XYZ file of C-alpha atoms in Angstrom:
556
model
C 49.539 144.314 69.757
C 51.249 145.630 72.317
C 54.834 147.438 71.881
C 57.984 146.307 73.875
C 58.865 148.143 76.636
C 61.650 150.893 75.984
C 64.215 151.787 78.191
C 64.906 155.059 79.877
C 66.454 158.125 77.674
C 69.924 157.852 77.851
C 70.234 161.741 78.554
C 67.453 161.233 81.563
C 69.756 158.727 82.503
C 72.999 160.478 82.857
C 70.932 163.148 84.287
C 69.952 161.406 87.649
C 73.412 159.835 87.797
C 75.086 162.701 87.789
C 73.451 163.890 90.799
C 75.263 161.376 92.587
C 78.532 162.714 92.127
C 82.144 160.010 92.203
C 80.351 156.649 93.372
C 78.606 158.043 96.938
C 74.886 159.691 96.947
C 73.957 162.304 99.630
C 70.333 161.391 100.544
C 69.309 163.381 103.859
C 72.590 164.809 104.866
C 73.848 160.807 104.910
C 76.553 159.594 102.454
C 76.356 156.098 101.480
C 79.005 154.587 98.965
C 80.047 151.229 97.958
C 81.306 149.242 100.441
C 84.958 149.980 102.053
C 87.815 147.570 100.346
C 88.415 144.406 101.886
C 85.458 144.519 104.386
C 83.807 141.261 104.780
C 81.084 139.749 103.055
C 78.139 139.319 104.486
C 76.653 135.915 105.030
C 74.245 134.181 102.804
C 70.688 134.796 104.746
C 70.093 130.783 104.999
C 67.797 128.798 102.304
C 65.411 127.360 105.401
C 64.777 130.740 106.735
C 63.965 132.157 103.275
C 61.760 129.559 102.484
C 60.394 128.041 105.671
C 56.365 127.694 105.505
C 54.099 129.777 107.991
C 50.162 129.690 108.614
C 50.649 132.868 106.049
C 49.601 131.237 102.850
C 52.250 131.963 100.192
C 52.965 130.179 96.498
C 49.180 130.497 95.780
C 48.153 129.640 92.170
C 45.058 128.731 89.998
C 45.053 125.052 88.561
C 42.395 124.464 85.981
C 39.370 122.161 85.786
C 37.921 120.553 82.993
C 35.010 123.276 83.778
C 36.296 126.299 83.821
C 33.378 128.167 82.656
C 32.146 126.823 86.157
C 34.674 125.920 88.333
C 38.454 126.608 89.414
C 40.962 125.319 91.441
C 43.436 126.751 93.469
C 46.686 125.297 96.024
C 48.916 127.047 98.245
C 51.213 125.890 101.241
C 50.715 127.607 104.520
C 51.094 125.889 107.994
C 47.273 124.854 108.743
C 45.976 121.489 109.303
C 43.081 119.679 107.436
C 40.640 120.969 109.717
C 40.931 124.417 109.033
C 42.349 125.159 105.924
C 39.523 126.809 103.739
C 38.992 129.306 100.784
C 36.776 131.767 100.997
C 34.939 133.543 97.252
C 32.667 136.282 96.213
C 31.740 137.915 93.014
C 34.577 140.705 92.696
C 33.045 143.991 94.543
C 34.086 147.398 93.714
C 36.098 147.533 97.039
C 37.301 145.746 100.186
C 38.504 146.552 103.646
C 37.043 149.314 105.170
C 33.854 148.161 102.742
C 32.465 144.864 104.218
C 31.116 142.110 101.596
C 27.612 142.334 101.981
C 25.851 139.709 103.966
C 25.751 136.104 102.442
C 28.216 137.203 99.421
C 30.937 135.807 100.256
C 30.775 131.842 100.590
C 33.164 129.603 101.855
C 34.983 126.402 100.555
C 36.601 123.583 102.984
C 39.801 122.835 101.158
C 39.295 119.222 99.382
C 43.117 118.235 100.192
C 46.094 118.599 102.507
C 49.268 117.437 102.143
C 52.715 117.477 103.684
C 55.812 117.397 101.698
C 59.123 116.259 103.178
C 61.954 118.813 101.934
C 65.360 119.137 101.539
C 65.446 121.780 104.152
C 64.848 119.757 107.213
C 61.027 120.501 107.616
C 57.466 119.769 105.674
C 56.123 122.005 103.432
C 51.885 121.678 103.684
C 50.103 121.902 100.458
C 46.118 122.397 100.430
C 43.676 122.893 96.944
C 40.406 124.123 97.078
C 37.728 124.096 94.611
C 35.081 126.743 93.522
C 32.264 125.345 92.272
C 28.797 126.756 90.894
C 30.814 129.909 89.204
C 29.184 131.855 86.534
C 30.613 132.041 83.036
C 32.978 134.810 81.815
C 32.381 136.181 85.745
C 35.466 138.044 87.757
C 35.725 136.824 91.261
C 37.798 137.491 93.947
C 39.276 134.708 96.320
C 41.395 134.319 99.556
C 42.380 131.384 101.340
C 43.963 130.369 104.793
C 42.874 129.028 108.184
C 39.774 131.010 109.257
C 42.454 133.683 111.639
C 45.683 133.810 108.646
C 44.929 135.006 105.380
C 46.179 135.298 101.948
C 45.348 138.741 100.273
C 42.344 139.008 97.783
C 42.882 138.074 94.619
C 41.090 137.755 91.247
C 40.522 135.503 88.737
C 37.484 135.831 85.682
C 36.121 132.649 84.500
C 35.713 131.230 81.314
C 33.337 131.998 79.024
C 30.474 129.178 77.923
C 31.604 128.893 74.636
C 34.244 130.615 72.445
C 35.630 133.794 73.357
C 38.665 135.255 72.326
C 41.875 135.316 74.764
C 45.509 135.416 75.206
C 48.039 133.076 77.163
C 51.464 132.302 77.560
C 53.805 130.157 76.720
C 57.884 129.479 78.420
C 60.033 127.144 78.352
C 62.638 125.979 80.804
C 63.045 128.025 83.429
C 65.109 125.436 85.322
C 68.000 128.101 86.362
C 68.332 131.540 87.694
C 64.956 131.157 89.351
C 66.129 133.612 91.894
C 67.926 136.393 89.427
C 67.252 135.783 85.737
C 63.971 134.236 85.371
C 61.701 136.951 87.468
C 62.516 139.715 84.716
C 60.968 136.976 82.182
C 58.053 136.400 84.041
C 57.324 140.122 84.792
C 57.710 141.357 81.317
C 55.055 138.825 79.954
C 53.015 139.738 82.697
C 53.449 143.385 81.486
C 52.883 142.733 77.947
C 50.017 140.277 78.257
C 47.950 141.393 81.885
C 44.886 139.965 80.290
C 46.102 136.416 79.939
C 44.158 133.547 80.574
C 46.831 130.637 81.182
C 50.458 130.383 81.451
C 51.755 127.257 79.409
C 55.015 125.404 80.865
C 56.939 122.843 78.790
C 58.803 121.413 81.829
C 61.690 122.049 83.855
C 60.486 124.329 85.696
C 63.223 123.319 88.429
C 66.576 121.846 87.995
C 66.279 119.518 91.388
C 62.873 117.545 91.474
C 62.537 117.619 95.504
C 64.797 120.831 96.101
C 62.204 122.789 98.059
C 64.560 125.811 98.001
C 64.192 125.675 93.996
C 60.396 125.357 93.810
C 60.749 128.640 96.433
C 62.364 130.307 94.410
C 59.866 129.188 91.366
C 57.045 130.489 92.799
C 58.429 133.901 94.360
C 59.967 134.234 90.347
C 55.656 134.371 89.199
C 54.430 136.350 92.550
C 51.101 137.277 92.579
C 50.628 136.085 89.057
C 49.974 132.865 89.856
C 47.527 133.764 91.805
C 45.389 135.191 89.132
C 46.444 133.191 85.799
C 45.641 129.620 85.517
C 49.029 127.412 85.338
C 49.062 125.016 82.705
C 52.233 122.616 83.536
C 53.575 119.556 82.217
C 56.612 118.259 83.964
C 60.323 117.984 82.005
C 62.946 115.368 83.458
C 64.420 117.410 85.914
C 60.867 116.703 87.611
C 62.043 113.556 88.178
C 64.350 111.964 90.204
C 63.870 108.428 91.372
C 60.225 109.297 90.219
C 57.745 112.004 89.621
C 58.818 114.907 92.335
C 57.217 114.674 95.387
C 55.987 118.348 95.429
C 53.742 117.557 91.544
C 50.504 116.620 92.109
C 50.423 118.384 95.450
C 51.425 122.110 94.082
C 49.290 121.237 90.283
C 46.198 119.191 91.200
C 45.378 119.131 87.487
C 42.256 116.929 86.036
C 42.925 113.444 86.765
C 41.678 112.542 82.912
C 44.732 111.045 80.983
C 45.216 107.632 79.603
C 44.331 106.064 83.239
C 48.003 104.400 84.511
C 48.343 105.664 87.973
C 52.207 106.908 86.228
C 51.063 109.662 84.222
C 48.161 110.826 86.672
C 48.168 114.717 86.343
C 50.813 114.717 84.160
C 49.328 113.742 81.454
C 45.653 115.608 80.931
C 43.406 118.053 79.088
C 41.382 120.623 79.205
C 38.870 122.855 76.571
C 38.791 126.535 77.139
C 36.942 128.902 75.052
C 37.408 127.460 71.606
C 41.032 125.612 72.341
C 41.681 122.052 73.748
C 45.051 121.853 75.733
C 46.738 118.882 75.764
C 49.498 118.017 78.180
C 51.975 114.680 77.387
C 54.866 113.292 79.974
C 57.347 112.600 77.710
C 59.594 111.322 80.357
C 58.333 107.842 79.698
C 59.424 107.865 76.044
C 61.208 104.891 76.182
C 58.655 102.797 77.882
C 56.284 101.040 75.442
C 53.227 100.228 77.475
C 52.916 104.621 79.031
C 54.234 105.224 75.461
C 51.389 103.492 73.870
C 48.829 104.279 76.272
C 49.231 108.351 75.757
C 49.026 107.848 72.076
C 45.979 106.009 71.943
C 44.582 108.342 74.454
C 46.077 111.546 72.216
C 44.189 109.959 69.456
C 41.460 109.769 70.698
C 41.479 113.695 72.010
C 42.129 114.450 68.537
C 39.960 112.981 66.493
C 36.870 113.574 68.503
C 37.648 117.928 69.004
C 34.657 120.143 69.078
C 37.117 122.985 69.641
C 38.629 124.751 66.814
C 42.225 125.072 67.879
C 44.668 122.589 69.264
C 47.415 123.197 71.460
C 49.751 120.005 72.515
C 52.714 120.740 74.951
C 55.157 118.639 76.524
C 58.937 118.360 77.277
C 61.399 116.454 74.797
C 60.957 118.186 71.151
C 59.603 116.017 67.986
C 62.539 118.307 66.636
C 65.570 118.762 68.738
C 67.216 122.359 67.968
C 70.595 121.461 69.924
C 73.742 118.924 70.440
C 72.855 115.503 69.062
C 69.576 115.213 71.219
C 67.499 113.123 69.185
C 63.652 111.927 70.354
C 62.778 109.023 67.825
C 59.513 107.411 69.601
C 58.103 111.086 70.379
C 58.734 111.890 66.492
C 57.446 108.237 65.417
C 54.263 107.936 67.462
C 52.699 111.544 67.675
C 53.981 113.543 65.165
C 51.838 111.686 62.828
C 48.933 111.964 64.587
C 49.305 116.474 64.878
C 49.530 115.978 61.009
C 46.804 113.880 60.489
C 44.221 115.661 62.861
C 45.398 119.342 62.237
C 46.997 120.359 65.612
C 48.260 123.801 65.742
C 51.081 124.591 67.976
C 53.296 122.193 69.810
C 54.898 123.818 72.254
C 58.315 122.107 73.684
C 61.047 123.122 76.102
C 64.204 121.017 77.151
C 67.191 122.346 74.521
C 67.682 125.978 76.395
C 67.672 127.592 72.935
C 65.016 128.498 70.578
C 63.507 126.816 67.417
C 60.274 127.205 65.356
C 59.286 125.141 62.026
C 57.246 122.545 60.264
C 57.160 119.909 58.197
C 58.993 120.394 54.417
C 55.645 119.107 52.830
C 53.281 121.343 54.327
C 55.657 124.099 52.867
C 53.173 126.009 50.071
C 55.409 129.718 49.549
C 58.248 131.233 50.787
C 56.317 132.666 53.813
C 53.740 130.332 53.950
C 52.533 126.526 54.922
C 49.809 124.195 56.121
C 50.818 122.411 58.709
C 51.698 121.747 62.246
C 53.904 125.132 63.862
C 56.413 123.079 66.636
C 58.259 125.315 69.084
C 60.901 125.281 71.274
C 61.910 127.858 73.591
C 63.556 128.764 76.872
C 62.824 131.039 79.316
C 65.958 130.398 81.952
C 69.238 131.579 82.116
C 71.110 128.272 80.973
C 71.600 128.032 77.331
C 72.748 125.461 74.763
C 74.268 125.971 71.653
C 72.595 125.358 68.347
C 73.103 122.585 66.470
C 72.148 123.905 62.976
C 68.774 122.192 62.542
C 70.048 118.424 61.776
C 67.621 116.969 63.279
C 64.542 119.009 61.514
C 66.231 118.209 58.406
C 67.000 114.809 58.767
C 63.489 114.531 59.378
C 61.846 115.980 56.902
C 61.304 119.273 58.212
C 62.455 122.837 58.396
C 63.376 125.265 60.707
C 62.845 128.741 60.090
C 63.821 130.777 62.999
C 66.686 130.156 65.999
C 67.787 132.030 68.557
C 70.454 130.959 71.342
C 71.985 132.603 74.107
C 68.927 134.376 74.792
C 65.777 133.989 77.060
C 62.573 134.306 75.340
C 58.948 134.096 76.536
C 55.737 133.859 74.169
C 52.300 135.604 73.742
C 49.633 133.627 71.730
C 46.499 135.392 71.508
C 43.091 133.351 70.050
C 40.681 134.856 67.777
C 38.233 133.159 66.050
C 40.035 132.613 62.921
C 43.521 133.433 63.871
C 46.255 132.540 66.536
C 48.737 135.267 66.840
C 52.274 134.170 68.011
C 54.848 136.057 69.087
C 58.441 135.280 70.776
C 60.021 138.100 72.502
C 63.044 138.502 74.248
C 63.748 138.786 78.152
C 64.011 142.613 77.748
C 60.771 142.708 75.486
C 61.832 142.735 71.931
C 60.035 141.273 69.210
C 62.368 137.967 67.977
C 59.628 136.258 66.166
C 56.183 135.479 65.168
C 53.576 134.135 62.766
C 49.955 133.826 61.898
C 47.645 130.934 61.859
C 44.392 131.786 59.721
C 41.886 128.611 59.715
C 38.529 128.579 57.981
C 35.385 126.630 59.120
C 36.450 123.502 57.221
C 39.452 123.172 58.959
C 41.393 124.280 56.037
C 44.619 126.168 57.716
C 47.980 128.646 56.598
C 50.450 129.532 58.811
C 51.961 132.862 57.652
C 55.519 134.515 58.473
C 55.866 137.886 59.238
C 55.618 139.816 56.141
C 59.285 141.709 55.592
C 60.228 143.691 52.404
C 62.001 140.720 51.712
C 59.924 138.150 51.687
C 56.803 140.013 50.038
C 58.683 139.406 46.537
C 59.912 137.645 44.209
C 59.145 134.143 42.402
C 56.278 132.854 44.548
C 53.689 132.132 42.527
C 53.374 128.880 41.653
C 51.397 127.470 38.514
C 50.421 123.979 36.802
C 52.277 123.775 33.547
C 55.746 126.503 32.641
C 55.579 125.303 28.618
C 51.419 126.149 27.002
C 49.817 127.406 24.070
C 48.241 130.386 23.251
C 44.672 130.562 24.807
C 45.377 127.380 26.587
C 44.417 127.989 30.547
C 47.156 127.824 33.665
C 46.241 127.174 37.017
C 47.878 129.792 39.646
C 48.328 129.797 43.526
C 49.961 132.111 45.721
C 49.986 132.831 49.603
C 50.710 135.346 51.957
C 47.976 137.891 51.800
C 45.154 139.785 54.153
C 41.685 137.986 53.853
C 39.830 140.263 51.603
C 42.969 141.949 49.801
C 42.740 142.894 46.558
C 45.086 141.407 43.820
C 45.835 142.579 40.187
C 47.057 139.613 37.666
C 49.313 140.075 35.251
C 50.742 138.669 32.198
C 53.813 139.832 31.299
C 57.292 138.942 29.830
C 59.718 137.642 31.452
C 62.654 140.684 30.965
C 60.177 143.485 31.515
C 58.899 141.604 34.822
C 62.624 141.464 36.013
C 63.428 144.739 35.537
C 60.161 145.633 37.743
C 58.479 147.339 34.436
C 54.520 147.683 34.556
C 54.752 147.578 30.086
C 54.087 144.821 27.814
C 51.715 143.556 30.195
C 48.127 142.285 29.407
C 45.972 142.973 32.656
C 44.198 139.909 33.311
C 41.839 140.593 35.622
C 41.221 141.189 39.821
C 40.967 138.603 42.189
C 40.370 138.573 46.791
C 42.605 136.566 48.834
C 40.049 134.112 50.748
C 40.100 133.719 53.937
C 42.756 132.279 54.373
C 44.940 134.536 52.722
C 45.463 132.794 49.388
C 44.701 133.255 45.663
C 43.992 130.547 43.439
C 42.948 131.406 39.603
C 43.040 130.529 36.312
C 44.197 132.177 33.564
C 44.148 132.415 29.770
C 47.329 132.640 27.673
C 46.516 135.739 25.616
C 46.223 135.210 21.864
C 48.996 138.293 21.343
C 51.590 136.321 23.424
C 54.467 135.380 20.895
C 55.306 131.913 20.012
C 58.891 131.291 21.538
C 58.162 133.771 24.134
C 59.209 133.976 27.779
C 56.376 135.430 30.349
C 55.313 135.431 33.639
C 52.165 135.809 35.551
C 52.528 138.803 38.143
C 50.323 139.006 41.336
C 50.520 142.974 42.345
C 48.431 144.203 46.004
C 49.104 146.083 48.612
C 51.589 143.657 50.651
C 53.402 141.917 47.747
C 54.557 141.793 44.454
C 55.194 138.777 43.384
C 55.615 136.662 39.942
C 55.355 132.933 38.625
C 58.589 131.210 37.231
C 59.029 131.412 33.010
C 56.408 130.374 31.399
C 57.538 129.465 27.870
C 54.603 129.659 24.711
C 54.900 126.757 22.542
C 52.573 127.768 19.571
């Protein structure tokens, strides 16, 4: 996995400042110093000049099909009419410029939409999509669009693979604020950490005003030429809306048109299956509307239970668990949490409470580090925070939530492998915050393991059937938390020895594996030597833990 980024040496540091002597830095026999006390400010270089559009294509980003093994999307804005606004593709060559393409490589695409977009800074902003078509699987291209004379740069993208591969992708929440300042860093440092990504998952709010085309600027210039190269997954949050679904939406994110079918939640409600893992995106901005309400459950029902895809990722905006204030989504909670239980979904990833949360249901709970069930997240990746609100509204819903961070701006790296997802939150300046394991079997059968710590790799987690037996009589043992594969000694020992961490007045049992997924389940014999009256415990010793059963009493 790939380390955090460190900062420079503090010495190195203080070593080029010093250079600079009191506050002014010679460069060239010129002295330049902060600016002189009192001098004026100089103006703010105006929003419609920083923004406005040109026939130079800029805020260019890959949208995904419903083929991406075959096909690909991409929009951008640039000042070119219908007629001539075009894409041009090619496999990826070994070099450009002075190197021509050679001839009939490179083919050309007529775009399949334009469309204008009123703004808030007194002018239209064009939006155009092209599609590839015909692509090869698992196959790097490299793309440029404009108007036949004004040109984007190259840029490439690699296409899915047929079937299942293993890849990485991102996931933020809000950015909303600070898309000028605070939010780049975020962006960049993912980037850095995860170059290889295949999609970037938003849970909405990208933008804190739905039409301000000075925010959605300032969006896009935050991801660079990212977008260019990652496919955007995108749902939109409430501050999408105002009045309605923001009039830049469907042109900037031409997503599939395949959800439930009311003309409302066209492209912002859809899916898509890529390499082993079917994304599903939910508007849960029309939560309290029965009929759009109803019709995305049925719909998310019916992407559920008919998945040839191993993994299931569901995002959307409002959490099934809100981590701050007294936010509270009952008819999210009521009509698809149910449903991610039921049909095994594996992350649900959720923005909207600018502060962090991760958990699961209380009943899927099977160790200390360990459970079965669904993994929800929130996150944010913005510079607005809330505060926490404890977890209420987990627990008063019959979950837990077992890590929080606020006042901080996270980002998170999920890679895919064929029996794992690896999740990690890190913080803006890339340190690790948190992160857990998803192992999954061929039946479906599923853990989702913590961390391991020194702390939570001991103590009583072992559970067993029955804590008052007879001698010779058999008790069933479970315990979690281990490598596929790992070797585990059992132990019988008493109670008092096992709590002062003795290895005596034990009766080696035998050796069992972890499975697959990373659990041992056994049974085992109450020796004939243990003493009636006494106290014992069965002790699970491996590599990564040491831990022991509660008292086990012998009856006779």
């Amino acid at each position: 996995m790939n380390e955090p980024r460190k900062p420079w040496p503090v010495r190195s540091r203080q070593a080029k400042l010093a250079v600079a002597g009191a506050g002014v830095l010679l460069i060239g026999g010129f002295a330049f110093g902060p600016a002189a006390v009192g001098a004026a400010a100089p103006p703010v270089y105006p929003a419609a000049e920083v923004h406005k559009p040109s026939p130079i294509p800029d805020r260019v980003i890959l949208v995904p099909t419903t083929t991406p093994a075959t096909s690909q999307r991409v929009s951008w804005r640039a000042e070119a009419t219908a007629d001539t606004a075009q894409a041009e593709i090619l496999e990826a060559p070994r070099a450009l410029g002075q190197v021509a393409p050679a001839a009939g490589a490179v083919t050309g695409v007529k775009a399949i939409a334009s469309t204008p977009v009123n703004t808030t800074l007194g002018y239209a902003s064009t939006y155009h999509t092209a599609e590839f078509t015909g692509l090869k699987p698992n196959t790097r291209y490299t793309y440029r669009v404009g108007d036949g004379t004004n040109w984007s740069a190259w840029t490439d993208f690699t296409t899915a693979a047929s079937g299942f591969e293993p890849f990485s992708f991102v996931y933020y929440g809000d950015a909303q604020n600070y898309l000028d300042s605070a939010v780049p860093r975020v962006f960049r440092q993912a980037f850095a950490d995860r170059p290889q990504a295949k999609a970037i998952v938003n849970a909405g709010d990208l933008i804190d005003s739905a039409n301000s085309e000075e925010q959605w600027g300032q969006w896009f210039k935050a991801g660079g030429f990212i977008d260019g190269q990652v496919n955007n997954v995108s749902i939109p949050g409430n501050h999408e809306y105002s009045g309605g679904l923001s009039a830049f939406w469907r042109p900037q994110f031409p997503y599939p048109d395949n959800g439930p079918g009311n003309a409302e939640l066209k492209q912002t409600a859809y899916t898509l299956d890529y390499q082993g893992v079917r994304f599903i995106g939910l508007d849960t901005n029309h939560q309290s509307n029965a009929t759009l309400m109803a019709a995305q459950t049925t719909w998310l029902e019916g992407l559920l239970k008919d998945n040839p895809n191993k993994w299931t990722v569901v995002t959307f905006h409002h959490p099934v668990y809100s981590t701050t204030g007294t936010r509270n989504n009952p008819n999210v909670r009521a009509q698809w949490a149910p449903l991610f239980e039921k049909y095994g979904v594996d992350l649900v990833l959720q923005g909207h409470d600018h502060s962090y949360g991760r958990g699961n249901q209380v009943a899927a709970r099977k160790s200390a580090t360990v459970h079965n069930g669904v993994a929800y997240v929130v996150s944010v990746s913005g510079g607005k925070m809330y505060a926490l609100n404890g977890g209420e509204n987990w627990t008063g819903n019959g979950a837990e939530v077992r890590s929080t961070s606020e006042n901080t701006q996270l980002y998170q790296l999920i890679d895919v492998a064929k029996d794992t997802v690896t999740f990690e939150a890190r913080y803006a300046n890339g340190e690790h915050h948190d992160g857990f394991t998803i192992r999954k079997n061929d039946k479906g059968e599923r853990t989702v393991n913590e961390l391991r710590t020194a702390e939570n790799t001991v103590g009583e987690q072992v559970t067993v059937d029955k804590t008052s037996v007879r001698r010779l009589e058999q008790v069933k043992v479970s315990a979690y938390g281990y490598d596929p594969g790992e070797r585990v000694a059992v132990w019988w020992r008493e109670q008092d020895d096992a709590a002062r961490g003795g290895g005596g007045n034990g009766t080696l049992i035998g050796y069992e594996k972890a499975d697959e997924l990373g659990r041992v389940e056994e049974t085992v014999r109450v020796p004939v030597l243990a003493k009636k009256g006494g106290v014992y415990v069965v002790h699970l010793d491996s590599q990564h833990q040491k831990i022991t059963s509660p008292a086990i009493t012998v009856t006779k």
